[in-house]
Coordinates of C-alpha atoms and ligand atoms in Angstrom, one line a residue:
Chain A
X1 CA -47.0 19.1 -176.6
X2 CA -43.8 17.0 -177.2
X3 CA -40.6 18.7 -178.5
X4 CA -37.5 16.6 -179.1
X5 CA -34.4 18.5 -179.9
X6 CA -31.1 16.9 -181.0
X7 CA -31.8 13.7 -179.0
X8 CA -28.7 11.4 -179.0
X9 CA -28.4 8.1 -177.1
X10 CA -25.3 5.9 -176.8
X11 CA -24.9 2.6 -175.0
X12 CA -21.2 2.6 -174.5
X13 CA -19.8 2.7 -178.1
X14 CA -23.1 1.8 -179.7
X15 CA -24.9 4.8 -181.1
X16 CA -28.6 4.1 -181.1
X17 CA -30.1 7.6 -181.7
X18 CA -28.2 10.5 -183.3
X19 CA -29.5 14.0 -183.3
X20 CA -33.2 13.2 -183.5
X21 CA -35.6 16.1 -183.6
X22 CA -39.3 16.4 -184.0
X23 CA -42.4 17.9 -182.5
X24 CA -45.8 16.4 -181.8
X25 CA -48.9 18.6 -181.5
X26 CA -51.6 18.1 -179.0
X27 CA -54.1 15.4 -180.2
X28 CA -51.8 13.9 -182.8
X29 CA -51.3 10.2 -183.1
X30 CA -47.8 9.3 -184.4
X31 CA -47.1 5.8 -185.7
X32 CA -43.5 4.7 -185.5
X33 CA -42.1 1.9 -187.6
X34 CA -38.7 0.6 -188.4
X35 CA -36.5 -2.5 -188.3
X36 CA -35.5 -4.3 -185.1
X37 CA -32.8 -2.5 -183.3
X38 CA -33.4 0.9 -185.0
X39 CA -34.1 2.6 -181.6
X40 CA -37.9 2.8 -181.5
X41 CA -38.1 1.6 -178.0
X42 CA -35.1 3.7 -177.0
X43 CA -36.8 6.8 -178.4
X44 CA -40.0 6.3 -176.3
X45 CA -38.0 5.4 -173.2
X46 CA -35.9 8.6 -173.6
X47 CA -39.1 10.7 -173.8
X48 CA -40.2 9.5 -170.3
X49 CA -36.7 9.1 -169.2
X50 CA -36.6 5.4 -168.4
X51 CA -33.4 5.9 -170.3
X52 CA -31.2 9.0 -169.8
X53 CA -30.4 10.7 -173.1
X54 CA -26.7 11.1 -173.9
X55 CA -27.4 14.5 -175.4
X56 CA -30.3 16.7 -176.5
X57 CA -33.4 17.9 -174.7
X58 CA -37.0 16.9 -174.5
X59 CA -39.8 19.2 -173.7
X60 CA -43.2 18.2 -172.4
X61 CA -45.8 20.9 -172.5
X62 CA -43.0 23.4 -172.8
X63 CA -41.1 22.1 -169.8
X64 CA -37.6 20.5 -170.3
X65 CA -37.5 17.0 -168.8
X66 CA -34.8 16.7 -166.2
X67 CA -33.8 14.3 -163.5
X68 CA -35.5 16.6 -161.0
X69 CA -38.9 17.0 -162.5
X70 CA -39.2 13.6 -164.2
X71 CA -41.4 12.0 -161.6
X72 CA -43.9 14.8 -161.9
X73 CA -43.8 14.9 -165.7
X74 CA -44.2 11.1 -165.9
X75 CA -47.7 11.6 -164.4
X76 CA -48.7 13.3 -167.6
X77 CA -47.3 10.5 -169.8
X78 CA -48.7 7.0 -169.7
X79 CA -46.6 4.1 -171.1
X80 CA -47.8 0.8 -172.4
X81 CA -45.3 -2.0 -172.7
X82 CA -45.0 -4.9 -175.0
X83 CA -45.0 -7.4 -172.1
X84 CA -47.8 -5.5 -170.2
X85 CA -45.8 -5.3 -166.9
X86 CA -48.9 -5.5 -164.8
X87 CA -48.0 -5.6 -161.1
X88 CA -48.1 -9.3 -160.3
X89 CA -48.6 -8.8 -156.6
X90 CA -51.7 -6.7 -157.0
X91 CA -55.3 -7.3 -158.1
X92 CA -56.5 -5.6 -161.3
X93 CA -58.2 -2.8 -159.4
X94 CA -55.1 -2.2 -157.2
X95 CA -52.9 -2.1 -160.3
X96 CA -55.0 0.8 -161.5
X97 CA -55.4 2.7 -158.2
X98 CA -51.8 2.2 -157.0
X99 CA -50.2 5.3 -158.6
X100 CA -53.1 7.8 -158.0
X101 CA -53.3 6.7 -154.3
X102 CA -49.6 6.5 -153.7
X103 CA -49.0 9.9 -155.3
X104 CA -52.0 11.3 -153.3
X105 CA -53.8 12.5 -156.4
X106 CA -57.1 11.1 -155.3
X107 CA -58.8 9.6 -152.2
X108 CA -59.5 5.9 -152.1
X109 CA -63.2 6.2 -153.1
X110 CA -62.5 8.5 -156.0
X111 CA -59.6 6.4 -157.2
X112 CA -61.7 3.2 -157.2
X113 CA -64.6 5.0 -159.0
X114 CA -62.2 6.3 -161.6
X115 CA -60.6 2.8 -162.0
X116 CA -64.0 1.2 -162.4
X117 CA -64.9 3.7 -165.1
X118 CA -61.7 2.9 -166.9
X119 CA -62.2 -0.8 -166.6
X120 CA -65.7 -0.3 -167.9
X121 CA -64.2 1.6 -170.9
X122 CA -61.8 -1.3 -171.7
X123 CA -64.6 -3.8 -171.2
X124 CA -63.1 -5.5 -168.1
X125 CA -65.2 -4.3 -165.2
X126 CA -65.9 -7.9 -164.0
X127 CA -62.1 -8.5 -163.6
X128 CA -61.6 -6.0 -160.9
X129 CA -60.7 -8.5 -158.2
X130 CA -58.6 -11.0 -160.0
X131 CA -54.8 -11.2 -160.2
X132 CA -53.1 -10.4 -163.5
X133 CA -51.9 -14.0 -163.9
X134 CA -55.5 -15.1 -164.6
X135 CA -56.0 -12.8 -167.5
X136 CA -55.4 -13.4 -171.2
X137 CA -52.7 -11.3 -173.0
X138 CA -55.3 -9.1 -174.6
X139 CA -57.0 -8.5 -171.2
X140 CA -53.7 -7.8 -169.6
X141 CA -52.9 -5.1 -172.1
X142 CA -56.3 -3.5 -171.8
X143 CA -55.8 -3.4 -168.0
X144 CA -52.3 -1.9 -168.6
X145 CA -53.9 0.8 -170.7
X146 CA -56.5 1.5 -168.0
X147 CA -53.7 1.7 -165.5
X148 CA -51.8 4.3 -167.5
X149 CA -55.0 6.3 -168.1
X150 CA -55.8 6.4 -164.4
X151 CA -53.2 9.1 -164.0
X152 CA -55.1 11.3 -166.4
X153 CA -52.1 11.6 -168.8
X154 CA -52.0 14.1 -171.7
X155 CA -49.7 11.8 -173.7
X156 CA -49.7 8.0 -174.2
X157 CA -46.6 6.1 -175.3
X158 CA -47.2 2.6 -176.7
X159 CA -44.2 0.3 -177.3
X160 CA -45.4 -2.6 -179.5
X161 CA -48.6 -3.0 -177.5
X162 CA -49.9 -6.0 -179.6
X163 CA -46.7 -7.8 -180.7
X164 CA -46.8 -10.2 -177.7
X165 CA -50.4 -11.1 -178.3
X166 CA -52.1 -14.0 -180.0
X167 CA -53.6 -12.8 -183.3
X168 CA -57.2 -13.1 -182.1
X169 CA -56.5 -10.7 -179.3
X170 CA -54.8 -7.9 -181.3
X171 CA -58.1 -6.4 -182.4
X172 CA -59.5 -5.8 -178.9
X173 CA -56.4 -3.8 -177.9
X174 CA -56.3 -1.9 -181.1
X175 CA -60.0 -1.0 -180.7
X176 CA -59.2 0.6 -177.3
X177 CA -56.3 2.5 -178.8
X178 CA -58.4 3.6 -181.6
X179 CA -61.0 5.1 -179.3
X180 CA -58.3 6.9 -177.4
X181 CA -56.9 8.4 -180.5
X182 CA -60.4 9.4 -181.7
X183 CA -61.0 11.0 -178.3
X184 CA -58.0 13.3 -178.9
X185 CA -55.3 11.7 -176.9
X186 CA -51.7 12.6 -178.0
X187 CA -50.1 9.2 -178.8
X188 CA -46.8 7.8 -179.9
X189 CA -47.3 4.3 -181.1
X190 CA -44.5 1.9 -182.0
X191 CA -46.3 -0.8 -183.9
X192 CA -46.3 -2.7 -187.2
X193 CA -50.0 -2.8 -187.3
X194 CA -50.4 -0.9 -190.6
X195 CA -54.1 -1.1 -190.5
X196 CA -54.2 0.8 -187.2
X197 CA -51.6 3.3 -188.5
X198 CA -53.7 4.0 -191.6
X199 CA -56.9 4.4 -189.7
X200 CA -55.7 6.3 -186.6
X201 CA -52.3 8.0 -187.2
X202 CA -51.8 11.5 -188.4
X203 CA -48.2 10.9 -189.2
X204 CA -45.9 8.0 -189.5
X205 CA -42.1 8.0 -188.7
X206 CA -39.8 5.4 -190.3
X207 CA -36.8 4.9 -188.1
X208 CA -33.5 3.5 -189.3
X209 CA -29.8 4.4 -189.3
X210 CA -30.1 6.1 -185.8
X211 CA -32.7 8.6 -186.9
X212 CA -36.1 9.3 -188.3
X213 CA -35.3 8.5 -191.9
X214 CA -38.6 9.3 -193.4
X215 CA -41.8 10.9 -192.2
X216 CA -45.2 11.4 -193.8
X217 CA -48.9 10.7 -193.8
X218 CA -49.3 7.0 -193.2
X219 CA -51.2 6.2 -196.4
X220 CA -48.6 8.1 -198.4
X221 CA -45.6 6.7 -196.7
X222 CA -46.9 3.2 -196.8
X223 CA -47.8 3.2 -200.5
X224 CA -45.3 5.6 -201.9
X225 CA -42.1 5.7 -199.8
X226 CA -39.3 8.0 -201.0
X227 CA -36.4 6.3 -199.3
X228 CA -35.0 3.0 -200.6
X229 CA -34.6 1.6 -197.1
X230 CA -38.3 2.4 -196.3
X231 CA -39.3 0.5 -199.4
X232 CA -37.1 -2.5 -198.5
X233 CA -38.5 -2.5 -194.9
X234 CA -42.1 -2.3 -196.0
X235 CA -41.5 -5.2 -198.5
X236 CA -40.1 -7.3 -195.7
X237 CA -43.0 -6.7 -193.3
X238 CA -45.6 -7.3 -196.0
X239 CA -44.0 -10.5 -197.1
Chain B
X1 CA -32.4 -68.2 -123.0
X2 CA -33.4 -65.4 -125.4
X3 CA -35.9 -64.2 -122.8
X4 CA -33.2 -63.9 -120.2
X5 CA -31.0 -61.8 -122.5
X6 CA -34.0 -59.7 -123.5
X7 CA -35.0 -58.9 -120.0
X8 CA -31.4 -58.1 -119.0
X9 CA -31.1 -55.8 -122.0
X10 CA -34.3 -54.1 -121.1
X11 CA -33.4 -53.6 -117.5
X12 CA -30.0 -52.2 -118.6
X13 CA -31.9 -49.9 -120.9
X14 CA -34.2 -48.7 -118.2
X15 CA -31.2 -48.2 -115.9
X16 CA -29.4 -46.2 -118.6
X17 CA -32.5 -44.1 -119.2
X18 CA -32.7 -43.4 -115.5
X19 CA -29.1 -42.4 -115.2
X20 CA -29.2 -40.2 -118.3
X21 CA -32.5 -38.4 -117.9
X22 CA -34.2 -38.9 -114.6
X23 CA -31.3 -38.9 -112.0
X24 CA -30.7 -35.4 -110.8
X25 CA -33.4 -34.2 -113.1
X26 CA -31.0 -34.4 -116.0
X27 CA -33.9 -34.1 -118.6
X28 CA -34.1 -30.5 -117.4
X29 CA -30.6 -29.9 -118.7
X30 CA -31.8 -31.0 -122.1
X31 CA -34.9 -28.8 -121.9
X32 CA -32.9 -25.8 -120.9
X33 CA -30.5 -26.6 -123.8
X34 CA -33.3 -26.8 -126.2
X35 CA -34.7 -23.5 -125.1
X36 CA -31.3 -21.9 -125.5
X37 CA -30.9 -23.4 -129.0
X38 CA -34.3 -22.1 -130.1
X39 CA -33.7 -18.7 -128.6
X40 CA -30.3 -18.4 -130.2
X41 CA -31.6 -19.5 -133.6
X42 CA -34.5 -17.1 -133.4
X43 CA -32.3 -14.1 -132.4
X44 CA -29.6 -15.0 -134.9
X45 CA -32.2 -15.4 -137.6
X46 CA -33.6 -11.9 -136.9
X47 CA -30.1 -10.4 -136.8
X48 CA -29.3 -12.2 -140.0
X49 CA -32.4 -10.9 -141.8
X50 CA -31.7 -7.4 -140.7
X51 CA -28.0 -7.5 -141.8
X52 CA -29.0 -9.3 -145.0
X53 CA -31.7 -6.8 -145.9
X54 CA -29.3 -3.8 -145.4
X55 CA -26.4 -5.5 -147.4
X56 CA -28.6 -6.5 -150.3
X57 CA -30.2 -3.1 -150.5
X58 CA -26.8 -1.5 -150.6
X59 CA -25.8 -3.7 -153.4
X60 CA -29.0 -3.3 -155.4
X61 CA -28.9 0.5 -154.9
X62 CA -25.3 0.6 -156.0
X63 CA -26.1 -1.3 -159.1
X64 CA -29.0 1.0 -160.0
X65 CA -26.6 4.0 -160.0
X66 CA -26.7 5.4 -156.4
X67 CA -23.4 6.9 -155.4
X68 CA -22.6 4.6 -152.5
X69 CA -19.3 3.0 -153.7
X70 CA -17.9 3.0 -150.2
X71 CA -20.8 1.2 -148.7
X72 CA -21.0 -1.2 -151.5
X73 CA -17.3 -2.1 -151.1
X74 CA -17.9 -2.7 -147.4
X75 CA -20.9 -5.0 -148.2
X76 CA -18.9 -7.0 -150.7
X77 CA -16.0 -7.4 -148.3
X78 CA -18.3 -8.5 -145.6
X79 CA -20.0 -11.1 -147.7
X80 CA -16.7 -12.4 -149.1
X81 CA -15.0 -12.7 -145.7
X82 CA -18.0 -14.3 -143.9
X83 CA -18.6 -16.8 -146.7
X84 CA -15.0 -17.5 -147.1
X85 CA -14.2 -18.5 -143.5
X86 CA -15.6 -21.3 -141.4
X87 CA -18.4 -20.3 -139.1
X88 CA -16.5 -22.1 -136.3
X89 CA -13.6 -19.8 -136.6
X90 CA -15.9 -16.8 -136.7
X91 CA -17.7 -17.6 -133.4
X92 CA -14.3 -18.2 -131.7
X93 CA -13.0 -14.9 -132.9
X94 CA -16.2 -13.0 -131.9
X95 CA -16.2 -14.7 -128.4
X96 CA -12.5 -14.8 -127.6
X97 CA -11.2 -11.8 -129.4
X98 CA -14.0 -9.2 -129.8
X99 CA -15.9 -10.0 -126.6
X100 CA -12.9 -11.2 -124.7
X101 CA -13.1 -8.5 -122.0
X102 CA -16.7 -7.4 -122.3
X103 CA -19.0 -9.1 -119.9
X104 CA -22.2 -10.0 -121.8
X105 CA -24.4 -13.0 -121.8
X106 CA -23.3 -16.0 -123.9
X107 CA -26.7 -16.1 -125.5
X108 CA -26.1 -12.6 -126.8
X109 CA -22.6 -13.4 -128.1
X110 CA -23.7 -16.6 -129.7
X111 CA -26.8 -15.0 -131.3
X112 CA -24.7 -12.1 -132.6
X113 CA -22.0 -14.5 -134.0
X114 CA -24.5 -16.7 -135.8
X115 CA -26.5 -13.7 -136.9
X116 CA -23.5 -12.0 -138.4
X117 CA -22.7 -15.2 -140.2
X118 CA -26.2 -15.8 -141.5
X119 CA -26.5 -12.1 -142.6
X120 CA -24.0 -12.7 -145.4
X121 CA -26.0 -15.7 -146.8
X122 CA -29.3 -13.9 -146.4
X123 CA -27.9 -10.9 -148.3
X124 CA -27.2 -13.2 -151.2
X125 CA -30.7 -14.8 -151.0
X126 CA -32.3 -11.3 -150.9
X127 CA -30.2 -10.0 -153.8
X128 CA -31.2 -13.0 -155.9
X129 CA -34.8 -12.4 -154.9
X130 CA -34.8 -8.8 -156.0
X131 CA -33.1 -9.7 -159.2
X132 CA -35.6 -12.4 -159.8
X133 CA -38.4 -9.7 -160.1
X134 CA -38.7 -8.7 -163.8
X135 CA -37.2 -5.3 -164.5
X136 CA -40.4 -4.4 -166.3
X137 CA -42.2 -4.3 -162.9
X138 CA -40.1 -1.5 -161.6
X139 CA -40.2 0.3 -165.0
X140 CA -44.0 0.2 -165.1
X141 CA -44.1 1.7 -161.6
X142 CA -41.6 4.4 -162.5
X143 CA -43.4 5.2 -165.7
X144 CA -46.5 6.0 -163.6
X145 CA -44.5 8.6 -161.7
X146 CA -43.6 6.6 -158.6
X147 CA -40.2 7.3 -157.1
X148 CA -37.5 4.6 -156.9
X149 CA -38.2 4.1 -153.2
X150 CA -42.0 3.7 -153.8
X151 CA -41.6 1.3 -156.6
X152 CA -39.1 -0.8 -154.6
X153 CA -41.3 -0.8 -151.5
X154 CA -44.7 -1.4 -153.2
X155 CA -43.9 -3.5 -156.2
X156 CA -40.4 -5.1 -156.2
X157 CA -39.8 -6.0 -152.6
X158 CA -43.2 -7.7 -152.0
X159 CA -42.6 -9.9 -155.0
X160 CA -38.9 -10.5 -154.0
X161 CA -40.0 -11.6 -150.5
X162 CA -42.4 -14.1 -151.9
X163 CA -39.7 -15.5 -154.2
X164 CA -37.2 -15.9 -151.4
X165 CA -39.4 -17.4 -148.7
X166 CA -38.4 -21.0 -149.5
X167 CA -34.7 -20.1 -149.6
X168 CA -35.1 -18.2 -146.3
X169 CA -36.7 -21.2 -144.7
X170 CA -33.8 -23.4 -145.8
X171 CA -31.3 -20.8 -144.4
X172 CA -33.2 -21.0 -141.1
X173 CA -32.9 -24.8 -141.0
X174 CA -29.2 -24.6 -141.7
X175 CA -28.8 -21.9 -139.0
X176 CA -30.5 -24.2 -136.4
X177 CA -28.1 -27.0 -137.2
X178 CA -25.1 -24.7 -137.3
X179 CA -25.8 -23.3 -133.8
X180 CA -24.9 -26.8 -132.4
X181 CA -21.2 -25.6 -132.2
X182 CA -22.1 -22.9 -129.7
X183 CA -20.8 -25.2 -127.0
X184 CA -17.3 -24.2 -128.1
X185 CA -17.8 -20.8 -126.6
X186 CA -19.3 -22.3 -123.5
X187 CA -22.9 -21.6 -124.3
X188 CA -25.0 -24.5 -123.1
X189 CA -27.2 -25.2 -126.1
X190 CA -29.0 -28.5 -126.8
X191 CA -25.9 -30.3 -128.1
X192 CA -23.7 -29.1 -125.3
X193 CA -26.3 -30.2 -122.7
X194 CA -26.5 -33.6 -124.2
X195 CA -22.7 -33.9 -124.2
X196 CA -22.6 -32.7 -120.6
X197 CA -24.7 -35.7 -119.6
X198 CA -22.6 -38.1 -121.7
X199 CA -19.4 -37.1 -119.9
X200 CA -21.1 -38.2 -116.7
X201 CA -22.8 -41.4 -117.9
X202 CA -20.6 -42.5 -120.8
X203 CA -23.8 -43.5 -122.5
X204 CA -24.8 -43.1 -126.2
X205 CA -28.4 -42.2 -125.2
X206 CA -28.2 -38.4 -124.6
X207 CA -26.5 -37.6 -127.9
X208 CA -28.9 -39.9 -129.8
X209 CA -31.8 -38.1 -128.2
X210 CA -30.3 -34.7 -129.1
X211 CA -30.0 -35.9 -132.7
X212 CA -33.6 -37.0 -132.7
X213 CA -34.8 -33.6 -131.3
X214 CA -32.9 -31.7 -134.1
X215 CA -34.4 -34.1 -136.7
X216 CA -37.9 -33.6 -135.4
X217 CA -37.6 -29.8 -135.5
X218 CA -36.0 -29.9 -139.0
X219 CA -38.7 -32.2 -140.3
X220 CA -41.4 -30.0 -138.9
X221 CA -39.9 -26.9 -140.5
X222 CA -39.5 -28.8 -143.8
X223 CA -43.1 -29.8 -143.6
X224 CA -44.2 -26.1 -143.2
X225 CA -41.9 -25.2 -146.1
X226 CA -43.4 -27.7 -148.4
X227 CA -46.9 -26.4 -147.6
X228 CA -45.7 -22.9 -148.1
X229 CA -44.2 -23.7 -151.5
X230 CA -47.4 -25.4 -152.6
X231 CA -49.4 -22.3 -151.6
X232 CA -47.0 -19.9 -153.4
X233 CA -47.1 -22.0 -156.5
X234 CA -50.9 -21.9 -156.7
X235 CA -51.3 -18.2 -155.9
X236 CA -51.0 -15.1 -158.0
X237 CA -47.7 -15.6 -159.8
X238 CA -47.2 -15.2 -163.5
Ligands
ATP301 N1 -29.9 -1.2 -172.0 C1 -29.2 -1.4 -173.1 N2 -27.8 -1.6 -173.1 C2 -27.2 -1.8 -174.2 N3 -27.7 -1.8 -175.5 C3 -29.0 -1.6 -175.6 C4 -29.8 -1.4 -174.4 N4 -31.1 -1.2 -174.8 C5 -31.1 -1.3 -176.1 N5 -29.9 -1.5 -176.6 C6 -29.5 -1.6 -178.0 O1 -29.9 -0.4 -178.7 C7 -30.4 -0.7 -180.0 C8 -31.8 -0.2 -180.2 O2 -32.6 -0.9 -179.3 P1 -34.2 -0.6 -179.3 O3 -34.8 -1.6 -178.3 O4 -34.5 0.8 -179.1 O5 -34.6 -1.0 -180.7 P2 -36.1 -1.2 -181.3 O6 -36.2 -0.4 -182.5 O7 -37.1 -1.0 -180.3 O8 -36.1 -2.8 -181.7 P3 -37.2 -3.9 -181.6 O9 -38.1 -3.7 -182.8 O10 -36.5 -5.2 -181.6 O11 -38.0 -3.7 -180.3 C9 -30.3 -2.2 -180.1 O12 -29.1 -2.5 -180.9 C10 -30.2 -2.7 -178.7 O13 -29.4 -3.9 -178.7
MG302 MG1 -38.5 -2.2 -179.2

């Protein structure tokens, strides 16, 4: 489903990712952890080409992502951001229907019906006509997830979806993600919510030193890491 | 005694008023001047918005990687030159150099001159407005598969316009006041009309009235602006 081959990303002289390769199968949930600045966000952003890789190639469903086909391929990849990035100028319902309507994937009636079903699913049907500024952080993130799902993606990318939330709102967002994962969505999740990783992830990547330093089943990697750096990192987040 | 002075003063005032505004229908000069000022400001404002929009889009597109280095250099030069020279000099050049031998109406020349000037300032306002929209907004739109143009048009620009409305209003107020030098290219705007009367009557009255008219218009626009700001502050930001 996702194939990353020799992905390298530089910002000027700064090397953020160096020769990163991995594959993700359909239906897998991958948890990505690692220290700040280790390139987790950059990896996700290269996959849907919000950043242009310096070298290497990325295949989505067997198709190499290029500057030409990126707008089409992005429709099959939803992205959820740390700071939600809901469209401030649009009501909740319009946030969700904007892309399907603009890209002429659905008519208005169908798009709204689809959006309402998604709002139902994230438990926010009654918020359809309010502006994002009136929502709590947890509600914003659930709308953001609904917005990404409205395109009917095969893949969902989550970049620290709960780290900007007050603690009492983390659960409601993780619940939605958990349901998605259980329903067979292919997911890449950058998050330090170890409980979620253990419960939902098939594999866990530990990123450091410009690459995926260690990879394994979450329960194994979390309790019995091989690399010294992974151990140090896990101690620091458990502190 | 005081009563005598007062009544003399009043009859002098009434006499002055008559000579300045009633005699020969001189109030009509002022009305015509006011109409000219308002038209010129409106046209100049529209030209300024058009130029400003184009210039700011060039600069924003250039920054986001479009290969338009030549256009961008032009936009930068335009803004630098216009903002770096007095508007008075600009209108003189446009009237006496560029339009020296082209017979067009003074209203057109003046509107164009002030529009060209205002465009440089509007460009800076728009650019700041576009930059004031969080980059995450465009990223979210792009991540859904929208093109650069679509995310600009549907997400970034509507928010930018909202953010710049107060600054645009201020620019318009400034523009209105700046057009008072249009008399230097022989366009009879409000100021020039008042001054024309003064040269006949040697009275302070016409110019004081002109000042009052400008003040009333500016205060009215400021009032609208304050209401607008309050409405924007209480609407869907955040
Ligand atoms: N647009 C950019 N220009 C220059 N440097 C950048 C840019 N984006 C990221 N970087 C740098 O690349 C490195 C990796 O950043 P990245 O955001 O991918 O890390 P991260 O693992 O997501 O960290 P965090 O946990 O803090 O989110 C950092 O050193 C960062 O400063
Ligand atoms: Mg990050």
